[in-house]
PDB file of C-alpha atoms in Angstrom:
ATOM      1  CA  MET D1004      63.480  65.369  74.526  1.00 44.00           C
ATOM      2  CA  ALA D1005      66.646  67.225  75.412  1.00 53.00           C
ATOM      3  CA  ALA D1006      68.707  68.821  72.685  1.00 60.00           C
ATOM      4  CA  GLU D1007      71.575  66.851  71.422  1.00 70.00           C
ATOM      5  CA  GLY D1008      74.729  67.618  73.463  1.00 78.00           C
ATOM      6  CA  ALA D1009      72.560  68.684  76.472  1.00 91.00           C
ATOM      7  CA  ARG D1010      74.194  68.021  79.813  1.00 95.00           C
ATOM      8  CA  ILE D1011      73.113  67.173  83.321  1.00 97.00           C
ATOM      9  CA  ALA D1012      74.943  69.082  85.999  1.00 98.00           C
ATOM     10  CA  VAL D1013      74.983  68.192  89.753  1.00 98.00           C
ATOM     11  CA  LEU D1014      75.651  71.243  91.903  1.00 98.00           C
ATOM     12  CA  GLY D1015      76.390  71.345  95.635  1.00 98.00           C
ATOM     13  CA  GLU D1016      78.789  70.214  98.349  1.00 97.00           C
ATOM     14  CA  ARG D1017      81.911  68.572  96.960  1.00 96.00           C
ATOM     15  CA  ALA D1018      81.487  65.402  98.950  1.00 95.00           C
ATOM     16  CA  ARG D1019      77.978  64.907  97.596  1.00 96.00           C
ATOM     17  CA  VAL D1020      78.459  65.687  93.890  1.00 97.00           C
ATOM     18  CA  GLU D1021      81.806  64.454  92.747  1.00 96.00           C
ATOM     19  CA  GLY D1022      80.671  60.778  92.346  1.00 96.00           C
ATOM     20  CA  TYR D1023      78.126  61.819  89.750  1.00 96.00           C
ATOM     21  CA  ALA D1024      80.941  62.541  87.257  1.00 96.00           C
ATOM     22  CA  LEU D1025      81.460  58.746  87.098  1.00 95.00           C
ATOM     23  CA  GLY D1026      78.000  58.473  85.514  1.00 95.00           C
ATOM     24  CA  GLY D1027      78.739  61.192  82.962  1.00 95.00           C
ATOM     25  CA  ALA D1028      77.153  64.150  84.748  1.00 97.00           C
ATOM     26  CA  LEU D1029      78.928  67.447  85.071  1.00 97.00           C
ATOM     27  CA  ALA D1030      79.927  67.576  88.662  1.00 98.00           C
ATOM     28  CA  VAL D1031      79.980  71.206  89.969  1.00 98.00           C
ATOM     29  CA  PRO D1032      81.250  71.252  93.469  1.00 98.00           C
ATOM     30  CA  ALA D1033      80.416  74.387  95.477  1.00 97.00           C
ATOM     31  CA  ASP D1034      80.877  74.741  99.210  1.00 93.00           C
ATOM     32  CA  GLY D1035      79.017  77.688 100.610  1.00 94.00           C
ATOM     33  CA  PRO D1036      76.327  80.043  99.325  1.00 97.00           C
ATOM     34  CA  GLU D1037      78.617  82.432  97.395  1.00 97.00           C
ATOM     35  CA  GLU D1038      80.366  79.585  95.600  1.00 97.00           C
ATOM     36  CA  VAL D1039      76.986  77.994  94.805  1.00 98.00           C
ATOM     37  CA  GLU D1040      75.805  81.279  93.256  1.00 97.00           C
ATOM     38  CA  ALA D1041      78.984  81.724  91.294  1.00 97.00           C
ATOM     39  CA  ARG D1042      78.879  78.171  89.903  1.00 97.00           C
ATOM     40  CA  TRP D1043      75.207  78.559  88.961  1.00 97.00           C
ATOM     41  CA  ASP D1044      75.931  81.726  87.078  1.00 95.00           C
ATOM     42  CA  GLY D1045      78.846  79.969  85.304  1.00 95.00           C
ATOM     43  CA  LEU D1046      76.821  76.978  84.019  1.00 96.00           C
ATOM     44  CA  GLY D1047      77.063  76.813  80.229  1.00 93.00           C
ATOM     45  CA  ALA D1048      74.182  76.879  77.816  1.00 92.00           C
ATOM     46  CA  GLU D1049      74.537  73.154  77.168  1.00 94.00           C
ATOM     47  CA  VAL D1050      73.282  72.384  80.699  1.00 96.00           C
ATOM     48  CA  ALA D1051      69.597  71.388  80.423  1.00 96.00           C
ATOM     49  CA  VAL D1052      69.130  69.745  83.836  1.00 97.00           C
ATOM     50  CA  VAL D1053      70.653  70.704  87.240  1.00 98.00           C
ATOM     51  CA  VAL D1054      70.420  68.379  90.226  1.00 98.00           C
ATOM     52  CA  LEU D1055      70.964  70.426  93.383  1.00 98.00           C
ATOM     53  CA  THR D1056      71.798  69.358  96.909  1.00 98.00           C
ATOM     54  CA  ARG D1057      69.393  70.729  99.461  1.00 97.00           C
ATOM     55  CA  ALA D1058      72.012  73.282 100.641  1.00 97.00           C
ATOM     56  CA  ALA D1059      72.612  74.462  97.104  1.00 98.00           C
ATOM     57  CA  ALA D1060      68.868  74.824  96.470  1.00 97.00           C
ATOM     58  CA  GLU D1061      68.531  76.881  99.667  1.00 97.00           C
ATOM     59  CA  ALA D1062      71.448  79.094  98.641  1.00 97.00           C
ATOM     60  CA  LEU D1063      69.879  79.772  95.214  1.00 97.00           C
ATOM     61  CA  GLY D1064      66.402  80.336  96.433  1.00 95.00           C
ATOM     62  CA  ASP D1065      64.173  81.482  93.472  1.00 93.00           C
ATOM     63  CA  ARG D1066      67.157  82.194  91.182  1.00 93.00           C
ATOM     64  CA  THR D1067      66.535  78.820  89.629  1.00 92.00           C
ATOM     65  CA  ARG D1068      63.252  80.181  88.148  1.00 91.00           C
ATOM     66  CA  ARG D1069      65.095  82.875  86.321  1.00 89.00           C
ATOM     67  CA  ARG D1070      66.833  80.454  84.016  1.00 89.00           C
ATOM     68  CA  PRO D1071      64.156  79.339  81.498  1.00 86.00           C
ATOM     69  CA  GLY D1072      64.664  76.023  79.753  1.00 88.00           C
ATOM     70  CA  VAL D1073      66.697  74.491  82.649  1.00 94.00           C
ATOM     71  CA  LEU D1074      64.979  71.873  84.710  1.00 95.00           C
ATOM     72  CA  THR D1075      66.167  71.806  88.349  1.00 97.00           C
ATOM     73  CA  VAL D1076      65.566  69.073  90.836  1.00 97.00           C
ATOM     74  CA  VAL D1077      66.660  68.751  94.518  1.00 97.00           C
ATOM     75  CA  MET D1078      68.227  65.506  95.633  1.00 96.00           C
ATOM     76  CA  PRO D1079      66.860  63.937  98.823  1.00 92.00           C
ATOM     77  CA  PRO D1080      68.845  64.581 101.996  1.00 83.00           C
TER      78      PRO D1080
END
């Protein structure tokens, strides 16, 4: 079970992530690899799950493994 106050973030292209805010997720728009990396590094400690667009996952590569305790998933294309 996730800790109380844990958040779900959705990180990737603006057009693909903004709608998730309507469901209560933290929408983290990032267009381009540099922006994806900066937004990833800026995620707060309250984020327990990160849903990535395919482009965001490719930009991060294995960096997602270096953040223990955060579950990452890649959304379908």
